[in-house]
Tab-separated table of C-alpha atoms and ligand atoms in Angstrom:
chain	number	residue	atom	x	y	z
A	482	MET	CA	-92.965	-4.906	280.912
A	483	LYS	CA	-94.387	-3.247	277.823
A	484	LEU	CA	-94.762	-4.965	274.474
A	485	LYS	CA	-92.369	-2.448	272.965
A	486	ASP	CA	-89.672	-3.746	275.304
A	487	LEU	CA	-90.431	-7.394	274.538
A	488	GLY	CA	-90.517	-6.981	270.759
A	489	GLU	CA	-92.394	-8.871	268.056
A	490	PHE	CA	-90.305	-12.050	268.219
A	491	GLY	CA	-90.071	-11.922	272.027
A	492	LEU	CA	-93.878	-11.986	272.168
A	493	ILE	CA	-94.202	-14.871	269.703
A	494	GLU	CA	-91.631	-16.890	271.650
A	495	ARG	CA	-93.291	-16.065	274.977
A	496	PHE	CA	-96.792	-17.265	274.159
A	497	SER	CA	-95.694	-20.153	271.957
A	498	GLU	CA	-93.344	-21.586	274.606
A	499	LYS	CA	-95.851	-21.066	277.408
A	500	TYR	CA	-98.990	-22.483	275.827
A	501	PHE	CA	-98.187	-24.204	272.526
A	502	SER	CA	-94.919	-26.024	273.039
A	503	GLU	CA	-96.260	-29.587	273.238
A	504	SER	CA	-94.781	-31.675	270.463
A	505	LEU	CA	-96.787	-31.939	267.280
A	506	SER	CA	-97.575	-35.179	265.476
A	507	ASP	CA	-94.948	-36.550	263.079
A	508	GLY	CA	-94.341	-34.406	260.026
A	509	PHE	CA	-96.168	-31.317	261.353
A	510	LEU	CA	-94.262	-28.081	261.867
A	511	GLY	CA	-95.712	-25.101	263.703
A	512	ILE	CA	-94.705	-21.609	264.778
A	513	GLY	CA	-91.226	-20.474	263.786
A	514	ASP	CA	-90.753	-20.957	260.055
A	515	ASP	CA	-92.057	-19.066	257.022
A	516	CYS	CA	-94.804	-21.657	256.597
A	517	ALA	CA	-96.395	-24.263	258.816
A	518	VAL	CA	-96.197	-27.810	257.476
A	519	ILE	CA	-99.137	-30.206	257.351
A	520	PRO	CA	-98.075	-33.610	256.075
A	521	ALA	CA	-100.125	-35.212	253.308
A	522	LEU	CA	-99.812	-37.973	250.761
A	523	GLY	CA	-97.965	-36.816	247.643
A	524	GLY	CA	-96.240	-33.869	249.326
A	525	ASP	CA	-96.661	-31.618	252.343
A	526	PHE	CA	-99.133	-28.763	252.560
A	527	LEU	CA	-97.440	-25.464	253.446
A	528	VAL	CA	-99.554	-22.749	255.080
A	529	SER	CA	-98.759	-19.129	255.857
A	530	THR	CA	-100.700	-16.048	256.880
A	531	ASP	CA	-99.819	-12.336	256.883
A	532	LEU	CA	-101.655	-9.237	257.990
A	533	LEU	CA	-101.490	-5.770	256.446
A	534	THR	CA	-102.957	-2.890	258.365
A	535	GLU	CA	-103.512	0.727	257.289
A	536	ASN	CA	-100.865	3.254	258.363
A	537	VAL	CA	-98.614	0.444	259.629
A	538	HIS	CA	-98.026	-1.569	256.460
A	539	PHE	CA	-99.399	0.867	253.910
A	540	ILE	CA	-100.720	4.379	253.415
A	541	LYS	CA	-103.925	3.905	251.463
A	542	ASP	CA	-103.682	6.944	249.200
A	543	GLU	CA	-100.022	6.312	248.457
A	544	ILE	CA	-100.304	2.662	247.466
A	545	GLY	CA	-103.727	2.800	245.766
A	546	GLY	CA	-106.241	-0.065	245.507
A	547	GLU	CA	-104.599	-2.120	242.762
A	548	MET	CA	-101.098	-2.212	244.262
A	549	LEU	CA	-102.533	-2.933	247.711
A	550	GLY	CA	-104.423	-5.931	246.315
A	551	LYS	CA	-101.280	-7.148	244.529
A	552	LYS	CA	-99.053	-6.679	247.558
A	553	SER	CA	-101.500	-8.360	249.968
A	554	LEU	CA	-101.264	-11.619	248.059
A	555	ALA	CA	-97.623	-11.184	246.977
A	556	VAL	CA	-96.199	-10.992	250.515
A	557	ASN	CA	-98.032	-14.183	251.431
A	558	LEU	CA	-96.945	-16.006	248.269
A	559	SER	CA	-93.411	-14.966	249.180
A	560	ASP	CA	-93.590	-17.227	252.254
A	561	LEU	CA	-94.628	-20.137	250.014
A	562	ALA	CA	-91.688	-19.288	247.736
A	563	ALA	CA	-89.438	-19.375	250.804
A	564	SER	CA	-90.477	-22.979	251.428
A	565	GLY	CA	-90.197	-23.980	247.779
A	566	ALA	CA	-93.946	-24.586	247.550
A	567	THR	CA	-96.329	-24.403	244.604
A	568	PRO	CA	-99.360	-22.220	245.467
A	569	VAL	CA	-102.645	-24.091	245.813
A	570	ALA	CA	-105.209	-21.574	247.136
A	571	SER	CA	-105.703	-18.412	249.191
A	572	PHE	CA	-108.208	-17.064	251.735
A	573	LEU	CA	-108.808	-13.328	252.284
A	574	SER	CA	-110.292	-11.593	255.329
A	575	ILE	CA	-110.841	-7.850	255.305
A	576	ALA	CA	-112.096	-5.277	257.801
A	577	ILE	CA	-113.231	-2.236	255.817
A	578	PRO	CA	-114.324	1.256	256.949
A	579	PRO	CA	-117.837	1.816	255.486
A	580	GLU	CA	-116.772	5.104	253.842
A	581	THR	CA	-114.289	3.306	251.565
A	582	ASP	CA	-114.888	3.978	247.848
A	583	THR	CA	-116.085	0.934	245.963
A	584	GLU	CA	-113.739	1.965	243.098
A	585	PHE	CA	-110.820	1.485	245.520
A	586	LEU	CA	-112.120	-1.965	246.433
A	587	ASP	CA	-112.696	-2.920	242.763
A	588	LEU	CA	-109.072	-2.050	242.084
A	589	PHE	CA	-107.974	-3.973	245.187
A	590	PHE	CA	-109.577	-7.162	243.883
A	591	LYS	CA	-108.183	-6.555	240.395
A	592	GLY	CA	-104.693	-6.380	241.903
A	593	TYR	CA	-105.303	-9.444	244.105
A	594	ALA	CA	-106.501	-11.382	241.032
A	595	PHE	CA	-103.261	-10.569	239.187
A	596	TRP	CA	-101.007	-12.866	241.277
A	597	SER	CA	-103.885	-15.243	241.888
A	598	LYS	CA	-104.123	-15.888	238.108
A	599	LYS	CA	-100.391	-15.735	237.473
A	600	PHE	CA	-99.647	-18.488	240.001
A	601	ASN	CA	-102.876	-20.424	239.565
A	602	CYS	CA	-103.789	-19.767	243.206
A	603	PRO	CA	-107.587	-19.332	243.420
A	604	LEU	CA	-109.252	-17.334	246.193
A	605	LEU	CA	-111.368	-19.965	247.991
A	606	GLY	CA	-112.922	-17.948	250.816
A	607	GLY	CA	-112.397	-15.492	253.627
A	608	ASP	CA	-114.367	-13.045	255.741
A	609	THR	CA	-115.562	-9.453	255.352
A	610	THR	CA	-116.452	-7.123	258.223
A	611	LYS	CA	-116.866	-3.451	259.005
A	612	SER	CA	-113.851	-1.698	260.500
A	613	ALA	CA	-114.216	1.058	263.079
A	614	GLY	CA	-110.617	2.059	262.360
A	615	GLY	CA	-108.571	1.685	259.195
A	616	LEU	CA	-108.484	-0.966	256.519
A	617	THR	CA	-107.027	-4.318	257.641
A	618	ILE	CA	-106.273	-7.220	255.345
A	619	ASN	CA	-105.364	-10.775	256.309
A	620	VAL	CA	-104.430	-13.352	253.710
A	621	THR	CA	-103.788	-17.051	254.231
A	622	VAL	CA	-102.090	-19.061	251.515
A	623	ILE	CA	-101.792	-22.806	251.077
A	624	GLY	CA	-99.156	-24.457	248.936
A	625	LYS	CA	-97.808	-27.905	248.251
A	626	ALA	CA	-94.203	-29.071	248.130
A	627	LYS	CA	-92.421	-32.367	247.532
A	628	ASN	CA	-89.047	-30.893	248.528
A	629	LYS	CA	-89.787	-28.182	251.074
A	630	LYS	CA	-87.054	-26.010	252.560
A	631	LEU	CA	-86.956	-24.681	256.116
A	632	ARG	CA	-84.975	-22.091	258.089
A	633	SER	CA	-83.210	-24.939	259.878
A	634	GLY	CA	-80.693	-26.986	257.909
A	635	ALA	CA	-77.943	-24.388	257.292
A	636	LYS	CA	-74.476	-25.898	257.866
A	637	PRO	CA	-71.093	-24.342	258.640
A	638	GLY	CA	-69.280	-23.640	255.367
A	639	ASP	CA	-72.523	-22.977	253.405
A	640	VAL	CA	-72.588	-20.033	251.041
A	641	ILE	CA	-75.280	-17.481	251.989
A	642	CYS	CA	-77.140	-16.322	248.874
A	643	VAL	CA	-79.934	-13.966	247.849
A	644	THR	CA	-82.004	-13.939	244.667
A	645	GLY	CA	-82.022	-10.202	243.867
A	646	PHE	CA	-81.338	-6.571	244.746
A	647	LEU	CA	-81.685	-5.576	248.398
A	648	GLY	CA	-82.664	-2.237	249.897
A	649	ASP	CA	-84.759	-0.669	247.125
A	650	SER	CA	-87.993	-1.213	249.037
A	651	ALA	CA	-86.633	0.460	252.181
A	652	ALA	CA	-85.478	3.435	250.119
A	653	GLY	CA	-89.005	3.648	248.661
A	654	LEU	CA	-90.548	3.527	252.131
A	655	GLU	CA	-88.700	6.737	253.070
A	656	PHE	CA	-90.660	8.625	250.381
A	657	VAL	CA	-93.938	7.000	251.370
A	658	ILE	CA	-93.698	7.903	255.058
A	659	ASP	CA	-92.365	11.429	254.524
A	660	PRO	CA	-94.628	13.429	252.218
A	661	LYS	CA	-92.150	16.345	252.367
A	662	LYS	CA	-89.280	14.301	250.974
A	663	LYS	CA	-88.579	15.632	247.484
A	664	ARG	CA	-89.386	13.130	244.745
A	665	ASP	CA	-87.166	13.239	241.680
A	666	LYS	CA	-87.643	10.943	238.680
A	667	ASN	CA	-85.824	8.105	240.477
A	668	ALA	CA	-88.184	8.151	243.461
A	669	GLU	CA	-90.879	6.356	241.441
A	670	TYR	CA	-88.575	3.368	240.968
A	671	PHE	CA	-87.946	2.967	244.704
A	672	ILE	CA	-91.616	3.558	245.598
A	673	SER	CA	-92.734	0.974	243.076
A	674	ARG	CA	-90.200	-1.524	244.485
A	675	HIS	CA	-91.834	-0.943	247.881
A	676	HIS	CA	-95.421	-1.211	246.686
A	677	ASN	CA	-95.093	-3.918	244.067
A	678	PRO	CA	-92.935	-6.846	245.243
A	679	GLU	CA	-92.736	-9.931	243.064
A	680	PRO	CA	-93.075	-13.287	244.831
A	681	ARG	CA	-90.119	-15.500	243.867
A	682	ILE	CA	-92.248	-18.635	243.467
A	683	SER	CA	-90.420	-19.974	240.397
A	684	GLU	CA	-87.014	-19.344	241.965
A	685	GLY	CA	-88.118	-20.983	245.233
A	686	LYS	CA	-89.376	-24.115	243.499
A	687	PHE	CA	-86.250	-24.344	241.357
A	688	LEU	CA	-83.894	-23.966	244.335
A	689	ALA	CA	-85.860	-26.339	246.564
A	690	ASP	CA	-85.200	-29.195	244.160
A	691	PHE	CA	-81.472	-29.109	245.017
A	692	GLN	CA	-80.546	-31.158	248.069
A	693	SER	CA	-77.513	-28.895	248.498
A	694	VAL	CA	-79.775	-25.929	249.233
A	695	HIS	CA	-79.823	-26.443	252.978
A	696	ALA	CA	-82.016	-23.606	254.318
A	697	MET	CA	-84.270	-21.004	252.764
A	698	MET	CA	-86.534	-18.132	253.848
A	699	ASP	CA	-87.805	-14.873	252.380
A	700	ILE	CA	-86.513	-11.435	253.308
A	701	SER	CA	-89.336	-9.464	254.875
A	702	ASP	CA	-87.576	-7.680	257.754
A	703	GLY	CA	-84.074	-7.191	256.295
A	704	ILE	CA	-81.203	-9.698	256.352
A	705	SER	CA	-80.004	-8.289	259.702
A	706	SER	CA	-83.113	-9.753	261.258
A	707	ASP	CA	-83.986	-12.551	258.847
A	708	LEU	CA	-80.568	-14.207	258.729
A	709	LYS	CA	-80.707	-14.421	262.529
A	710	HIS	CA	-83.780	-16.648	262.166
A	711	ILE	CA	-81.747	-19.060	260.031
A	712	MET	CA	-78.877	-18.842	262.556
A	713	LYS	CA	-81.191	-19.632	265.444
A	714	ALA	CA	-83.126	-22.414	263.720
A	715	SER	CA	-79.930	-24.019	262.349
A	716	GLU	CA	-77.725	-23.359	265.421
A	717	VAL	CA	-74.999	-21.667	263.387
A	718	SER	CA	-73.431	-18.208	263.024
A	719	ALA	CA	-72.942	-16.090	259.911
A	720	VAL	CA	-70.586	-13.658	258.222
A	721	VAL	CA	-71.963	-11.225	255.633
A	722	GLU	CA	-69.754	-9.234	253.273
A	723	LEU	CA	-71.339	-5.834	252.740
A	724	ASP	CA	-69.452	-5.280	249.487
A	725	LYS	CA	-71.144	-8.384	248.056
A	726	LEU	CA	-74.719	-7.225	248.733
A	727	PRO	CA	-76.531	-6.860	245.411
A	728	LEU	CA	-77.528	-3.205	244.980
A	729	SER	CA	-79.626	-1.932	242.069
A	730	PRO	CA	-77.984	0.500	239.629
A	731	LEU	CA	-80.275	3.301	240.884
A	732	MET	CA	-79.410	2.514	244.513
A	733	THR	CA	-75.697	2.970	243.819
A	734	GLU	CA	-76.422	6.098	241.773
A	735	CYS	CA	-78.700	7.831	244.287
A	736	TYR	CA	-77.297	6.858	247.706
A	737	SER	CA	-73.967	6.706	249.524
A	738	LEU	CA	-72.620	3.197	250.076
A	739	ARG	CA	-73.258	3.551	253.804
A	740	ASP	CA	-76.956	4.383	253.226
A	741	ALA	CA	-77.269	1.647	250.613
A	742	TYR	CA	-75.797	-0.956	253.000
A	743	SER	CA	-78.116	0.241	255.722
A	744	PHE	CA	-81.216	-0.078	253.482
A	745	ALA	CA	-80.002	-3.456	252.222
A	746	THR	CA	-79.385	-4.966	255.668
A	747	SER	CA	-81.970	-3.373	257.921
A	748	GLY	CA	-84.743	-2.083	255.680
A	749	GLY	CA	-86.872	-5.067	254.871
A	750	GLU	CA	-89.726	-5.822	252.479
A	751	ASP	CA	-87.420	-6.888	249.671
A	752	TYR	CA	-89.183	-10.247	249.407
A	753	GLU	CA	-86.149	-11.829	247.782
A	754	LEU	CA	-85.132	-15.307	248.927
A	755	LEU	CA	-82.312	-15.843	251.416
A	756	LEU	CA	-80.734	-19.300	251.240
A	757	THR	CA	-77.681	-21.277	252.216
A	758	VAL	CA	-75.983	-23.616	249.759
A	759	ASP	CA	-73.328	-26.308	250.200
A	760	SER	CA	-70.144	-24.526	249.074
A	761	LYS	CA	-69.107	-27.506	246.926
A	762	LYS	CA	-72.310	-27.183	244.890
A	763	PHE	CA	-72.586	-23.392	244.757
A	764	ALA	CA	-70.871	-22.998	241.338
A	765	GLU	CA	-73.133	-25.590	239.724
A	766	ILE	CA	-76.361	-24.297	241.275
A	767	SER	CA	-75.614	-20.631	240.595
A	768	GLU	CA	-74.755	-21.414	236.970
A	769	LYS	CA	-78.024	-23.293	236.495
A	770	PHE	CA	-79.926	-20.527	238.297
A	771	GLU	CA	-78.429	-17.835	236.080
A	772	LYS	CA	-79.195	-19.815	232.943
A	773	LYS	CA	-82.829	-20.275	233.964
A	774	PHE	CA	-83.605	-16.847	235.381
A	775	SER	CA	-81.130	-14.623	233.476
A	776	LYS	CA	-79.916	-13.121	236.730
A	777	PRO	CA	-77.211	-14.171	239.192
A	778	LEU	CA	-77.668	-16.009	242.449
A	779	TYR	CA	-75.761	-13.568	244.645
A	780	ALA	CA	-73.329	-14.994	247.230
A	781	ILE	CA	-73.211	-12.559	250.171
A	782	GLY	CA	-71.482	-14.460	252.958
A	783	THR	CA	-70.724	-17.697	254.770
A	784	ILE	CA	-72.333	-19.778	257.500
A	785	THR	CA	-69.904	-20.539	260.349
A	786	GLU	CA	-69.883	-22.780	263.429
A	787	LYS	CA	-72.104	-21.389	266.200
A	788	LYS	CA	-70.208	-18.649	268.035
A	789	SER	CA	-72.292	-15.516	268.367
A	790	THR	CA	-75.989	-14.761	267.935
A	791	GLU	CA	-74.946	-11.557	266.126
A	792	ILE	CA	-74.113	-11.489	262.411
A	793	VAL	CA	-70.534	-10.478	261.614
A	794	PHE	CA	-70.586	-7.811	258.899
A	795	LEU	CA	-67.398	-7.290	256.887
A	796	GLU	CA	-66.506	-4.373	254.628
A	797	ASN	CA	-63.357	-4.930	252.547
A	798	SER	CA	-62.657	-7.855	254.889
A	799	PHE	CA	-62.805	-5.636	258.024
A	800	SER	CA	-65.472	-6.115	260.652
A	801	VAL	CA	-67.942	-3.183	260.870
A	802	ASN	CA	-70.700	-2.294	263.325
A	803	GLY	CA	-74.039	-0.575	262.929
A	804	PHE	CA	-75.902	-2.992	260.669
A	805	SER	CA	-77.219	-5.453	263.183
A	806	ASN	CA	-80.914	-4.598	263.527
A	807	GLY	CA	-83.694	-5.479	261.126
A	808	PHE	CA	-87.323	-4.432	261.406
A	809	ASP	CA	-89.359	-5.294	264.512
A	810	HIS	CA	-92.982	-4.108	264.739
A	811	PHE	CA	-92.809	-3.106	268.377
A	812	THR	CA	-89.265	-1.920	268.952
A	813	ALA	CA	-89.119	0.049	265.643
B	1038	ADP	P1	-92.850	-14.105	258.170
B	1038	ADP	O1	-92.092	-12.800	258.236
B	1038	ADP	O2	-92.145	-15.172	257.396
B	1038	ADP	O3	-94.295	-13.936	257.755
B	1038	ADP	P2	-93.083	-13.795	260.982
B	1038	ADP	O4	-91.769	-13.205	261.325
B	1038	ADP	O5	-94.255	-12.886	260.783
B	1038	ADP	O6	-92.884	-14.680	259.654
B	1038	ADP	O7	-93.492	-14.879	262.044
B	1038	ADP	C1	-92.539	-15.781	262.568
B	1038	ADP	C2	-93.232	-17.067	262.956
B	1038	ADP	O8	-94.138	-16.822	264.031
B	1038	ADP	C3	-94.054	-17.714	261.842
B	1038	ADP	O9	-93.910	-19.098	261.926
B	1038	ADP	C4	-95.472	-17.292	262.170
B	1038	ADP	O10	-96.423	-18.210	261.688
B	1038	ADP	C5	-95.455	-17.248	263.693
B	1038	ADP	N1	-96.437	-16.285	264.242
B	1038	ADP	C6	-96.395	-14.932	264.154
B	1038	ADP	N2	-97.434	-14.369	264.784
B	1038	ADP	C7	-98.165	-15.383	265.296
B	1038	ADP	C8	-99.380	-15.486	266.052
B	1038	ADP	N3	-100.058	-14.375	266.407
B	1038	ADP	N4	-99.834	-16.714	266.380
B	1038	ADP	C9	-99.164	-17.825	266.020
B	1038	ADP	N5	-98.017	-17.819	265.322
B	1038	ADP	C10	-97.518	-16.629	264.951
B	1039	MG	MG1	-91.211	-15.129	255.603
């Protein structure tokens, strides 16, 4: 079998079950959630790591040094946000082709420092080596949480929510990967949504303090893929109403509804939070959320008893097909 047949998550499951399935000590949590958990006095440590590699995750000349630095830390902080953690520190390892301009690298570190300062998350170390291929960046972040949230914990009847617009980043990616695609004035918006995601740390911490928020993760591969992780970890199924997906004004202006739904479900890299909330508490939590963040907590569907491993997508209450696959590195 080839890796492209097994897929990204198939591979992770294969090696983790085969070699690393022995039970961990009390309070530890390993492979499978947005962050690993290391128990400690006064709150757990949450740890996550993400890799960005040239021409897979970014095109160097399109993103530029500063945005690449920002995004490298932002996508990692997003996993801490998903767990409701407060950032503590980061570590950065980079493999760099020797011909890289130092100006590009100066800008990279300027961008990295932006989120580092904003969330009081100092860079404490890392590693730097020569690359014989493209630029590769690996960031590890450490956070702390008193009330962490996991992908498990969703219950039948929960309202499925997201913290912001979906699909803009995927629309931006289409311009980035196709240099011939005509860029009108709106293209810049979508491209910037792809290159410059904002980690929802404050939202994550706020939501994690509610016991009625049962499960939480961040949206990196599109809800079609990411919601399945909550379904699997929580042993539940899910219904998503396409007409409730939050779409940005420019998304509805520039794309057909079908394209917008496709970007919003399958595109990925939105880095919004995906959570499930006890339906009895949804009104109260969403009101408090809106008051604090001046934006709605969008309800997009419902968790149901475990039936299928596929998400049911509804449009005007009718079941529709064609939205079931999110991003997978090897099958894409
Ligand atoms: P996320 O999108 O939240 O960063 P991923 O989908 O990349 O999470 O990974 C899913 C889970 O698998 C995470 O718990 C992650 O730590 C784990 N994982 C992924 N790749 C590896 C690996 N090479 N070794 C160990 N664990 C891994
Ligand atoms: Mg994640």
